[in-house]
PDB file of N, CA and C in Angstrom:
ATOM      1  N   MET Q   1      12.434  -2.806  15.529  1.00 77.00           N
ATOM      2  CA  MET Q   1      11.620  -2.642  14.340  1.00 77.00           C
ATOM      3  C   MET Q   1      12.538  -2.623  13.125  1.00 77.00           C
ATOM      4  N   TYR Q   2      12.510  -3.675  12.338  1.00 91.00           N
ATOM      5  CA  TYR Q   2      13.346  -3.697  11.138  1.00 91.00           C
ATOM      6  C   TYR Q   2      12.484  -3.779   9.884  1.00 91.00           C
ATOM      7  N   LEU Q   3      12.980  -3.143   8.834  1.00 95.00           N
ATOM      8  CA  LEU Q   3      12.261  -3.052   7.564  1.00 95.00           C
ATOM      9  C   LEU Q   3      12.445  -4.336   6.765  1.00 95.00           C
ATOM     10  N   ILE Q   4      11.332  -4.903   6.311  1.00 96.00           N
ATOM     11  CA  ILE Q   4      11.365  -6.108   5.484  1.00 96.00           C
ATOM     12  C   ILE Q   4      11.266  -5.736   4.004  1.00 96.00           C
ATOM     13  N   ALA Q   5      10.325  -4.840   3.684  1.00 97.00           N
ATOM     14  CA  ALA Q   5      10.121  -4.441   2.286  1.00 97.00           C
ATOM     15  C   ALA Q   5       9.420  -3.091   2.238  1.00 97.00           C
ATOM     16  N   LYS Q   6       9.526  -2.447   1.075  1.00 97.00           N
ATOM     17  CA  LYS Q   6       8.795  -1.203   0.851  1.00 97.00           C
ATOM     18  C   LYS Q   6       8.437  -1.112  -0.618  1.00 97.00           C
ATOM     19  N   HIS Q   7       7.376  -0.346  -0.904  1.00 98.00           N
ATOM     20  CA  HIS Q   7       6.944  -0.188  -2.295  1.00 98.00           C
ATOM     21  C   HIS Q   7       6.288   1.181  -2.461  1.00 98.00           C
ATOM     22  N   PRO Q   8       6.605   1.877  -3.552  1.00 98.00           N
ATOM     23  CA  PRO Q   8       5.989   3.189  -3.771  1.00 98.00           C
ATOM     24  C   PRO Q   8       4.536   3.068  -4.235  1.00 98.00           C
ATOM     25  N   TYR Q   9       3.740   4.026  -3.820  1.00 97.00           N
ATOM     26  CA  TYR Q   9       2.369   4.147  -4.316  1.00 97.00           C
ATOM     27  C   TYR Q   9       2.081   5.624  -4.526  1.00 97.00           C
ATOM     28  N   ILE Q  10       0.974   5.918  -5.189  1.00 96.00           N
ATOM     29  CA  ILE Q  10       0.628   7.314  -5.444  1.00 96.00           C
ATOM     30  C   ILE Q  10      -0.748   7.632  -4.876  1.00 96.00           C
ATOM     31  N   LYS Q  11      -0.925   8.874  -4.540  1.00 95.00           N
ATOM     32  CA  LYS Q  11      -2.211   9.394  -4.096  1.00 95.00           C
ATOM     33  C   LYS Q  11      -2.530  10.577  -4.995  1.00 95.00           C
ATOM     34  N   ILE Q  12      -3.694  10.543  -5.620  1.00 92.00           N
ATOM     35  CA  ILE Q  12      -4.110  11.626  -6.510  1.00 92.00           C
ATOM     36  C   ILE Q  12      -5.000  12.584  -5.726  1.00 92.00           C
ATOM     37  N   GLU Q  13      -4.613  13.856  -5.738  1.00 94.00           N
ATOM     38  CA  GLU Q  13      -5.418  14.907  -5.111  1.00 94.00           C
ATOM     39  C   GLU Q  13      -6.024  15.747  -6.228  1.00 94.00           C
ATOM     40  N   ARG Q  14      -7.327  15.895  -6.190  1.00 94.00           N
ATOM     41  CA  ARG Q  14      -8.009  16.697  -7.213  1.00 94.00           C
ATOM     42  C   ARG Q  14      -8.379  18.047  -6.639  1.00 94.00           C
ATOM     43  N   LYS Q  15      -7.991  19.089  -7.333  1.00 94.00           N
ATOM     44  CA  LYS Q  15      -8.376  20.446  -6.956  1.00 94.00           C
ATOM     45  C   LYS Q  15      -9.267  20.987  -8.067  1.00 94.00           C
ATOM     46  N   VAL Q  16     -10.460  21.387  -7.686  1.00 94.00           N
ATOM     47  CA  VAL Q  16     -11.422  21.892  -8.658  1.00 94.00           C
ATOM     48  C   VAL Q  16     -11.698  23.359  -8.345  1.00 94.00           C
ATOM     49  N   THR Q  17     -11.528  24.184  -9.348  1.00 91.00           N
ATOM     50  CA  THR Q  17     -11.871  25.597  -9.222  1.00 91.00           C
ATOM     51  C   THR Q  17     -13.018  25.876 -10.178  1.00 91.00           C
ATOM     52  N   SER Q  18     -13.445  27.091 -10.223  1.00 92.00           N
ATOM     53  CA  SER Q  18     -14.529  27.440 -11.147  1.00 92.00           C
ATOM     54  C   SER Q  18     -14.070  27.409 -12.598  1.00 92.00           C
ATOM     55  N   VAL Q  19     -12.753  27.334 -12.810  1.00 93.00           N
ATOM     56  CA  VAL Q  19     -12.204  27.386 -14.158  1.00 93.00           C
ATOM     57  C   VAL Q  19     -11.623  26.046 -14.622  1.00 93.00           C
ATOM     58  N   GLU Q  20     -11.039  25.277 -13.693  1.00 94.00           N
ATOM     59  CA  GLU Q  20     -10.327  24.070 -14.111  1.00 94.00           C
ATOM     60  C   GLU Q  20     -10.293  23.013 -13.013  1.00 94.00           C
ATOM     61  N   GLN Q  21      -9.885  21.830 -13.430  1.00 95.00           N
ATOM     62  CA  GLN Q  21      -9.635  20.738 -12.489  1.00 95.00           C
ATOM     63  C   GLN Q  21      -8.168  20.365 -12.612  1.00 95.00           C
ATOM     64  N   ILE Q  22      -7.480  20.313 -11.473  1.00 94.00           N
ATOM     65  CA  ILE Q  22      -6.056  19.985 -11.459  1.00 94.00           C
ATOM     66  C   ILE Q  22      -5.869  18.699 -10.661  1.00 94.00           C
ATOM     67  N   ASP Q  23      -5.154  17.735 -11.237  1.00 94.00           N
ATOM     68  CA  ASP Q  23      -4.804  16.506 -10.529  1.00 94.00           C
ATOM     69  C   ASP Q  23      -3.360  16.605 -10.072  1.00 94.00           C
ATOM     70  N   ILE Q  24      -3.154  16.479  -8.769  1.00 94.00           N
ATOM     71  CA  ILE Q  24      -1.812  16.520  -8.199  1.00 94.00           C
ATOM     72  C   ILE Q  24      -1.473  15.108  -7.731  1.00 94.00           C
ATOM     73  N   GLU Q  25      -0.348  14.585  -8.203  1.00 95.00           N
ATOM     74  CA  GLU Q  25       0.072  13.228  -7.862  1.00 95.00           C
ATOM     75  C   GLU Q  25       1.120  13.283  -6.751  1.00 95.00           C
ATOM     76  N   HIS Q  26       0.789  12.678  -5.612  1.00 96.00           N
ATOM     77  CA  HIS Q  26       1.707  12.625  -4.477  1.00 96.00           C
ATOM     78  C   HIS Q  26       2.388  11.255  -4.449  1.00 96.00           C
ATOM     79  N   GLN Q  27       3.703  11.245  -4.378  1.00 97.00           N
ATOM     80  CA  GLN Q  27       4.480  10.008  -4.291  1.00 97.00           C
ATOM     81  C   GLN Q  27       4.590   9.606  -2.820  1.00 97.00           C
ATOM     82  N   ARG Q  28       4.227   8.372  -2.515  1.00 98.00           N
ATOM     83  CA  ARG Q  28       4.289   7.871  -1.137  1.00 98.00           C
ATOM     84  C   ARG Q  28       4.873   6.461  -1.147  1.00 98.00           C
ATOM     85  N   VAL Q  29       5.129   5.930   0.052  1.00 98.00           N
ATOM     86  CA  VAL Q  29       5.721   4.591   0.170  1.00 98.00           C
ATOM     87  C   VAL Q  29       4.989   3.816   1.262  1.00 98.00           C
ATOM     88  N   ILE Q  30       4.710   2.537   0.981  1.00 98.00           N
ATOM     89  CA  ILE Q  30       4.164   1.642   1.997  1.00 98.00           C
ATOM     90  C   ILE Q  30       5.328   0.792   2.511  1.00 98.00           C
ATOM     91  N   TYR Q  31       5.440   0.707   3.835  1.00 98.00           N
ATOM     92  CA  TYR Q  31       6.551   0.002   4.477  1.00 98.00           C
ATOM     93  C   TYR Q  31       6.032  -1.230   5.203  1.00 98.00           C
ATOM     94  N   LEU Q  32       6.731  -2.333   5.032  1.00 97.00           N
ATOM     95  CA  LEU Q  32       6.425  -3.578   5.736  1.00 97.00           C
ATOM     96  C   LEU Q  32       7.540  -3.831   6.744  1.00 97.00           C
ATOM     97  N   TYR Q  33       7.183  -3.739   8.015  1.00 97.00           N
ATOM     98  CA  TYR Q  33       8.120  -4.025   9.102  1.00 97.00           C
ATOM     99  C   TYR Q  33       7.751  -5.371   9.721  1.00 97.00           C
ATOM    100  N   HIS Q  34       8.600  -5.886  10.578  1.00 94.00           N
ATOM    101  CA  HIS Q  34       8.322  -7.189  11.188  1.00 94.00           C
ATOM    102  C   HIS Q  34       7.121  -7.146  12.128  1.00 94.00           C
ATOM    103  N   ASP Q  35       6.738  -5.944  12.599  1.00 95.00           N
ATOM    104  CA  ASP Q  35       5.623  -5.850  13.547  1.00 95.00           C
ATOM    105  C   ASP Q  35       4.481  -4.949  13.094  1.00 95.00           C
ATOM    106  N   ARG Q  36       4.598  -4.330  11.894  1.00 97.00           N
ATOM    107  CA  ARG Q  36       3.548  -3.420  11.431  1.00 97.00           C
ATOM    108  C   ARG Q  36       3.690  -3.091   9.954  1.00 97.00           C
ATOM    109  N   VAL Q  37       2.622  -2.539   9.396  1.00 97.00           N
ATOM    110  CA  VAL Q  37       2.620  -1.988   8.043  1.00 97.00           C
ATOM    111  C   VAL Q  37       2.336  -0.496   8.204  1.00 97.00           C
ATOM    112  N   VAL Q  38       3.149   0.337   7.549  1.00 97.00           N
ATOM    113  CA  VAL Q  38       3.032   1.782   7.718  1.00 97.00           C
ATOM    114  C   VAL Q  38       2.868   2.454   6.357  1.00 97.00           C
ATOM    115  N   THR Q  39       1.870   3.343   6.265  1.00 97.00           N
ATOM    116  CA  THR Q  39       1.673   4.183   5.087  1.00 97.00           C
ATOM    117  C   THR Q  39       1.752   5.639   5.539  1.00 97.00           C
ATOM    118  N   GLN Q  40       1.508   6.547   4.621  1.00 95.00           N
ATOM    119  CA  GLN Q  40       1.579   7.980   4.938  1.00 95.00           C
ATOM    120  C   GLN Q  40       0.685   8.356   6.122  1.00 95.00           C
ATOM    121  N   ASN Q  41      -0.543   7.838   6.136  1.00 94.00           N
ATOM    122  CA  ASN Q  41      -1.517   8.263   7.140  1.00 94.00           C
ATOM    123  C   ASN Q  41      -2.011   7.167   8.080  1.00 94.00           C
ATOM    124  N   ARG Q  42      -1.573   5.935   7.876  1.00 96.00           N
ATOM    125  CA  ARG Q  42      -2.079   4.841   8.702  1.00 96.00           C
ATOM    126  C   ARG Q  42      -0.952   3.914   9.139  1.00 96.00           C
ATOM    127  N   GLU Q  43      -1.226   3.230  10.230  1.00 97.00           N
ATOM    128  CA  GLU Q  43      -0.297   2.213  10.731  1.00 97.00           C
ATOM    129  C   GLU Q  43      -1.134   1.026  11.188  1.00 97.00           C
ATOM    130  N   PHE Q  44      -0.758  -0.168  10.736  1.00 97.00           N
ATOM    131  CA  PHE Q  44      -1.495  -1.385  11.049  1.00 97.00           C
ATOM    132  C   PHE Q  44      -0.571  -2.359  11.773  1.00 97.00           C
ATOM    133  N   PRO Q  45      -0.943  -2.805  12.974  1.00 97.00           N
ATOM    134  CA  PRO Q  45      -0.160  -3.865  13.614  1.00 97.00           C
ATOM    135  C   PRO Q  45      -0.207  -5.114  12.733  1.00 97.00           C
ATOM    136  N   ILE Q  46       0.891  -5.833  12.654  1.00 94.00           N
ATOM    137  CA  ILE Q  46       0.957  -6.995  11.768  1.00 94.00           C
ATOM    138  C   ILE Q  46      -0.080  -8.058  12.151  1.00 94.00           C
ATOM    139  N   LYS Q  47      -0.471  -8.106  13.412  1.00 95.00           N
ATOM    140  CA  LYS Q  47      -1.493  -9.074  13.833  1.00 95.00           C
ATOM    141  C   LYS Q  47      -2.862  -8.760  13.231  1.00 95.00           C
ATOM    142  N   ASP Q  48      -3.071  -7.503  12.780  1.00 96.00           N
ATOM    143  CA  ASP Q  48      -4.334  -7.107  12.148  1.00 96.00           C
ATOM    144  C   ASP Q  48      -4.313  -7.279  10.633  1.00 96.00           C
ATOM    145  N   VAL Q  49      -3.139  -7.570  10.061  1.00 96.00           N
ATOM    146  CA  VAL Q  49      -2.997  -7.714   8.612  1.00 96.00           C
ATOM    147  C   VAL Q  49      -3.254  -9.172   8.235  1.00 96.00           C
ATOM    148  N   MET Q  50      -4.276  -9.376   7.406  1.00 95.00           N
ATOM    149  CA  MET Q  50      -4.612 -10.735   6.995  1.00 95.00           C
ATOM    150  C   MET Q  50      -3.897 -11.118   5.706  1.00 95.00           C
ATOM    151  N   ASP Q  51      -3.788 -10.174   4.745  1.00 95.00           N
ATOM    152  CA  ASP Q  51      -3.180 -10.499   3.462  1.00 95.00           C
ATOM    153  C   ASP Q  51      -2.981  -9.235   2.634  1.00 95.00           C
ATOM    154  N   PHE Q  52      -2.238  -9.386   1.549  1.00 96.00           N
ATOM    155  CA  PHE Q  52      -2.108  -8.387   0.500  1.00 96.00           C
ATOM    156  C   PHE Q  52      -2.498  -9.065  -0.800  1.00 96.00           C
ATOM    157  N   SER Q  53      -3.063  -8.302  -1.719  1.00 96.00           N
ATOM    158  CA  SER Q  53      -3.302  -8.809  -3.069  1.00 96.00           C
ATOM    159  C   SER Q  53      -3.071  -7.666  -4.044  1.00 96.00           C
ATOM    160  N   TYR Q  54      -2.994  -8.013  -5.325  1.00 97.00           N
ATOM    161  CA  TYR Q  54      -2.686  -7.018  -6.349  1.00 97.00           C
ATOM    162  C   TYR Q  54      -3.500  -7.298  -7.593  1.00 97.00           C
ATOM    163  N   ARG Q  55      -4.010  -6.239  -8.194  1.00 96.00           N
ATOM    164  CA  ARG Q  55      -4.737  -6.364  -9.459  1.00 96.00           C
ATOM    165  C   ARG Q  55      -4.140  -5.381 -10.451  1.00 96.00           C
ATOM    166  N   GLU Q  56      -3.630  -5.925 -11.551  1.00 94.00           N
ATOM    167  CA  GLU Q  56      -3.027  -5.096 -12.586  1.00 94.00           C
ATOM    168  C   GLU Q  56      -4.121  -4.423 -13.404  1.00 94.00           C
ATOM    169  N   ILE Q  57      -3.851  -3.199 -13.828  1.00 92.00           N
ATOM    170  CA  ILE Q  57      -4.808  -2.451 -14.643  1.00 92.00           C
ATOM    171  C   ILE Q  57      -4.136  -2.072 -15.958  1.00 92.00           C
ATOM    172  N   ALA Q  58      -4.450  -2.793 -17.013  1.00 84.00           N
ATOM    173  CA  ALA Q  58      -4.036  -2.488 -18.393  1.00 84.00           C
ATOM    174  C   ALA Q  58      -2.562  -2.100 -18.540  1.00 84.00           C
ATOM    175  N   ASN Q  59      -1.683  -2.870 -17.930  1.00 77.00           N
ATOM    176  CA  ASN Q  59      -0.235  -2.638 -18.036  1.00 77.00           C
ATOM    177  C   ASN Q  59       0.190  -1.226 -17.621  1.00 77.00           C
ATOM    178  N   GLN Q  60      -0.594  -0.591 -16.771  1.00 83.00           N
ATOM    179  CA  GLN Q  60      -0.272   0.754 -16.298  1.00 83.00           C
ATOM    180  C   GLN Q  60      -0.101   0.769 -14.779  1.00 83.00           C
ATOM    181  N   GLY Q  61       0.333  -0.321 -14.212  1.00 89.00           N
ATOM    182  CA  GLY Q  61       0.379  -0.427 -12.759  1.00 89.00           C
ATOM    183  C   GLY Q  61      -0.862  -1.145 -12.292  1.00 89.00           C
ATOM    184  N   GLY Q  62      -1.395  -0.739 -11.144  1.00 96.00           N
ATOM    185  CA  GLY Q  62      -2.588  -1.398 -10.640  1.00 96.00           C
ATOM    186  C   GLY Q  62      -2.933  -0.954  -9.245  1.00 96.00           C
ATOM    187  N   ILE Q  63      -3.677  -1.814  -8.559  1.00 97.00           N
ATOM    188  CA  ILE Q  63      -4.143  -1.533  -7.212  1.00 97.00           C
ATOM    189  C   ILE Q  63      -3.578  -2.591  -6.265  1.00 97.00           C
ATOM    190  N   LEU Q  64      -2.930  -2.132  -5.210  1.00 97.00           N
ATOM    191  CA  LEU Q  64      -2.443  -3.002  -4.139  1.00 97.00           C
ATOM    192  C   LEU Q  64      -3.492  -2.980  -3.032  1.00 97.00           C
ATOM    193  N   TYR Q  65      -3.995  -4.139  -2.667  1.00 98.00           N
ATOM    194  CA  TYR Q  65      -5.026  -4.249  -1.644  1.00 98.00           C
ATOM    195  C   TYR Q  65      -4.392  -4.739  -0.343  1.00 98.00           C
ATOM    196  N   LEU Q  66      -4.670  -4.027   0.736  1.00 97.00           N
ATOM    197  CA  LEU Q  66      -4.226  -4.422   2.070  1.00 97.00           C
ATOM    198  C   LEU Q  66      -5.462  -4.904   2.823  1.00 97.00           C
ATOM    199  N   HIS Q  67      -5.516  -6.200   3.112  1.00 97.00           N
ATOM    200  CA  HIS Q  67      -6.655  -6.809   3.794  1.00 97.00           C
ATOM    201  C   HIS Q  67      -6.355  -6.848   5.290  1.00 97.00           C
ATOM    202  N   THR Q  68      -7.174  -6.157   6.084  1.00 97.00           N
ATOM    203  CA  THR Q  68      -6.962  -6.107   7.529  1.00 97.00           C
ATOM    204  C   THR Q  68      -8.234  -6.516   8.261  1.00 97.00           C
ATOM    205  N   LEU Q  69      -8.122  -6.641   9.556  1.00 96.00           N
ATOM    206  CA  LEU Q  69      -9.296  -6.929  10.375  1.00 96.00           C
ATOM    207  C   LEU Q  69     -10.265  -5.751  10.384  1.00 96.00           C
ATOM    208  N   ARG Q  70      -9.782  -4.556  10.054  1.00 94.00           N
ATOM    209  CA  ARG Q  70     -10.617  -3.349  10.028  1.00 94.00           C
ATOM    210  C   ARG Q  70     -11.169  -3.042   8.644  1.00 94.00           C
ATOM    211  N   GLY Q  71     -10.868  -3.865   7.651  1.00 97.00           N
ATOM    212  CA  GLY Q  71     -11.359  -3.627   6.300  1.00 97.00           C
ATOM    213  C   GLY Q  71     -10.249  -3.731   5.274  1.00 97.00           C
ATOM    214  N   VAL Q  72     -10.586  -3.403   4.028  1.00 98.00           N
ATOM    215  CA  VAL Q  72      -9.633  -3.470   2.920  1.00 98.00           C
ATOM    216  C   VAL Q  72      -9.244  -2.042   2.538  1.00 98.00           C
ATOM    217  N   TYR Q  73      -7.954  -1.795   2.412  1.00 97.00           N
ATOM    218  CA  TYR Q  73      -7.425  -0.486   2.034  1.00 97.00           C
ATOM    219  C   TYR Q  73      -6.740  -0.639   0.680  1.00 97.00           C
ATOM    220  N   THR Q  74      -6.936   0.345  -0.198  1.00 97.00           N
ATOM    221  CA  THR Q  74      -6.382   0.259  -1.543  1.00 97.00           C
ATOM    222  C   THR Q  74      -5.310   1.322  -1.758  1.00 97.00           C
ATOM    223  N   TYR Q  75      -4.302   0.935  -2.538  1.00 97.00           N
ATOM    224  CA  TYR Q  75      -3.183   1.826  -2.851  1.00 97.00           C
ATOM    225  C   TYR Q  75      -2.872   1.694  -4.340  1.00 97.00           C
ATOM    226  N   THR Q  76      -2.829   2.814  -5.034  1.00 96.00           N
ATOM    227  CA  THR Q  76      -2.540   2.833  -6.462  1.00 96.00           C
ATOM    228  C   THR Q  76      -1.035   2.755  -6.668  1.00 96.00           C
ATOM    229  N   VAL Q  77      -0.587   1.774  -7.440  1.00 97.00           N
ATOM    230  CA  VAL Q  77       0.844   1.594  -7.698  1.00 97.00           C
ATOM    231  C   VAL Q  77       1.108   1.689  -9.195  1.00 97.00           C
ATOM    232  N   LYS Q  78       2.277   2.198  -9.541  1.00 95.00           N
ATOM    233  CA  LYS Q  78       2.649   2.325 -10.955  1.00 95.00           C
ATOM    234  C   LYS Q  78       3.469   1.134 -11.444  1.00 95.00           C
ATOM    235  N   SER Q  79       4.035   0.382 -10.510  1.00 94.00           N
ATOM    236  CA  SER Q  79       4.834  -0.782 -10.881  1.00 94.00           C
ATOM    237  C   SER Q  79       4.381  -1.981 -10.060  1.00 94.00           C
ATOM    238  N   SER Q  80       4.677  -3.156 -10.554  1.00 93.00           N
ATOM    239  CA  SER Q  80       4.253  -4.381  -9.894  1.00 93.00           C
ATOM    240  C   SER Q  80       4.878  -4.499  -8.501  1.00 93.00           C
ATOM    241  N   PRO Q  81       4.057  -4.790  -7.496  1.00 96.00           N
ATOM    242  CA  PRO Q  81       4.573  -4.971  -6.138  1.00 96.00           C
ATOM    243  C   PRO Q  81       4.949  -6.422  -5.840  1.00 96.00           C
ATOM    244  N   GLU Q  82       5.350  -7.175  -6.857  1.00 95.00           N
ATOM    245  CA  GLU Q  82       5.617  -8.606  -6.689  1.00 95.00           C
ATOM    246  C   GLU Q  82       6.656  -8.886  -5.602  1.00 95.00           C
ATOM    247  N   ALA Q  83       7.729  -8.118  -5.571  1.00 96.00           N
ATOM    248  CA  ALA Q  83       8.763  -8.326  -4.543  1.00 96.00           C
ATOM    249  C   ALA Q  83       8.206  -8.042  -3.147  1.00 96.00           C
ATOM    250  N   PHE Q  84       7.392  -7.009  -3.034  1.00 97.00           N
ATOM    251  CA  PHE Q  84       6.758  -6.663  -1.757  1.00 97.00           C
ATOM    252  C   PHE Q  84       5.836  -7.791  -1.302  1.00 97.00           C
ATOM    253  N   LEU Q  85       4.997  -8.291  -2.218  1.00 96.00           N
ATOM    254  CA  LEU Q  85       4.079  -9.378  -1.891  1.00 96.00           C
ATOM    255  C   LEU Q  85       4.823 -10.652  -1.518  1.00 96.00           C
ATOM    256  N   SER Q  86       5.891 -10.952  -2.239  1.00 96.00           N
ATOM    257  CA  SER Q  86       6.702 -12.142  -1.933  1.00 96.00           C
ATOM    258  C   SER Q  86       7.331 -12.039  -0.554  1.00 96.00           C
ATOM    259  N   ALA Q  87       7.822 -10.845  -0.210  1.00 95.00           N
ATOM    260  CA  ALA Q  87       8.429 -10.640   1.113  1.00 95.00           C
ATOM    261  C   ALA Q  87       7.386 -10.843   2.210  1.00 95.00           C
ATOM    262  N   PHE Q  88       6.179 -10.341   1.998  1.00 96.00           N
ATOM    263  CA  PHE Q  88       5.112 -10.530   2.987  1.00 96.00           C
ATOM    264  C   PHE Q  88       4.801 -12.016   3.160  1.00 96.00           C
ATOM    265  N   LYS Q  89       4.620 -12.712   2.055  1.00 94.00           N
ATOM    266  CA  LYS Q  89       4.278 -14.141   2.129  1.00 94.00           C
ATOM    267  C   LYS Q  89       5.398 -14.951   2.762  1.00 94.00           C
ATOM    268  N   GLU Q  90       6.630 -14.621   2.416  1.00 93.00           N
ATOM    269  CA  GLU Q  90       7.767 -15.348   2.970  1.00 93.00           C
ATOM    270  C   GLU Q  90       7.886 -15.165   4.476  1.00 93.00           C
ATOM    271  N   HIS Q  91       7.653 -13.963   4.963  1.00 90.00           N
ATOM    272  CA  HIS Q  91       7.840 -13.677   6.391  1.00 90.00           C
ATOM    273  C   HIS Q  91       6.627 -13.980   7.256  1.00 90.00           C
ATOM    274  N   PHE Q  92       5.428 -13.900   6.684  1.00 87.00           N
ATOM    275  CA  PHE Q  92       4.249 -14.002   7.541  1.00 87.00           C
ATOM    276  C   PHE Q  92       3.289 -15.129   7.198  1.00 87.00           C
ATOM    277  N   LYS Q  93       3.116 -15.454   5.952  1.00 75.00           N
ATOM    278  CA  LYS Q  93       2.145 -16.477   5.605  1.00 75.00           C
ATOM    279  C   LYS Q  93       2.635 -17.875   5.985  1.00 75.00           C
ATOM    280  N   SER Q  94       3.916 -18.109   5.944  1.00 61.00           N
ATOM    281  CA  SER Q  94       4.424 -19.446   6.281  1.00 61.00           C
ATOM    282  C   SER Q  94       4.337 -19.742   7.772  1.00 61.00           C
ATOM    283  N   SER Q  95       4.287 -18.675   8.608  1.00 52.00           N
ATOM    284  CA  SER Q  95       4.252 -18.877  10.058  1.00 52.00           C
ATOM    285  C   SER Q  95       2.827 -18.955  10.600  1.00 52.00           C
ATOM    286  N   GLN Q  96       1.819 -18.767   9.734  1.00 49.00           N
ATOM    287  CA  GLN Q  96       0.443 -18.787  10.212  1.00 49.00           C
ATOM    288  C   GLN Q  96      -0.160 -20.159  10.142  1.00 49.00           C
TER     289      GLN Q  96
END
């Protein structure tokens, strides 16, 4: 299992009390290996991964979409995942 690419993403946790709402930002990383994609809570065999796409949101980062046979998963990113997407396309899209 060798690492091809990785990219940071964030997960926002909201805590609501009777007095206030607190947003806690958790820093996480999505990893692209030759046989799987791994996030904090999920692991996808590469054979189940159909594609990745990215949508920028007002120059503040955007949403990284992971398209799988089980559905689409979204990850909030603060920086462009262009290198990550290029690595995926270079290693997997050309062989399909």
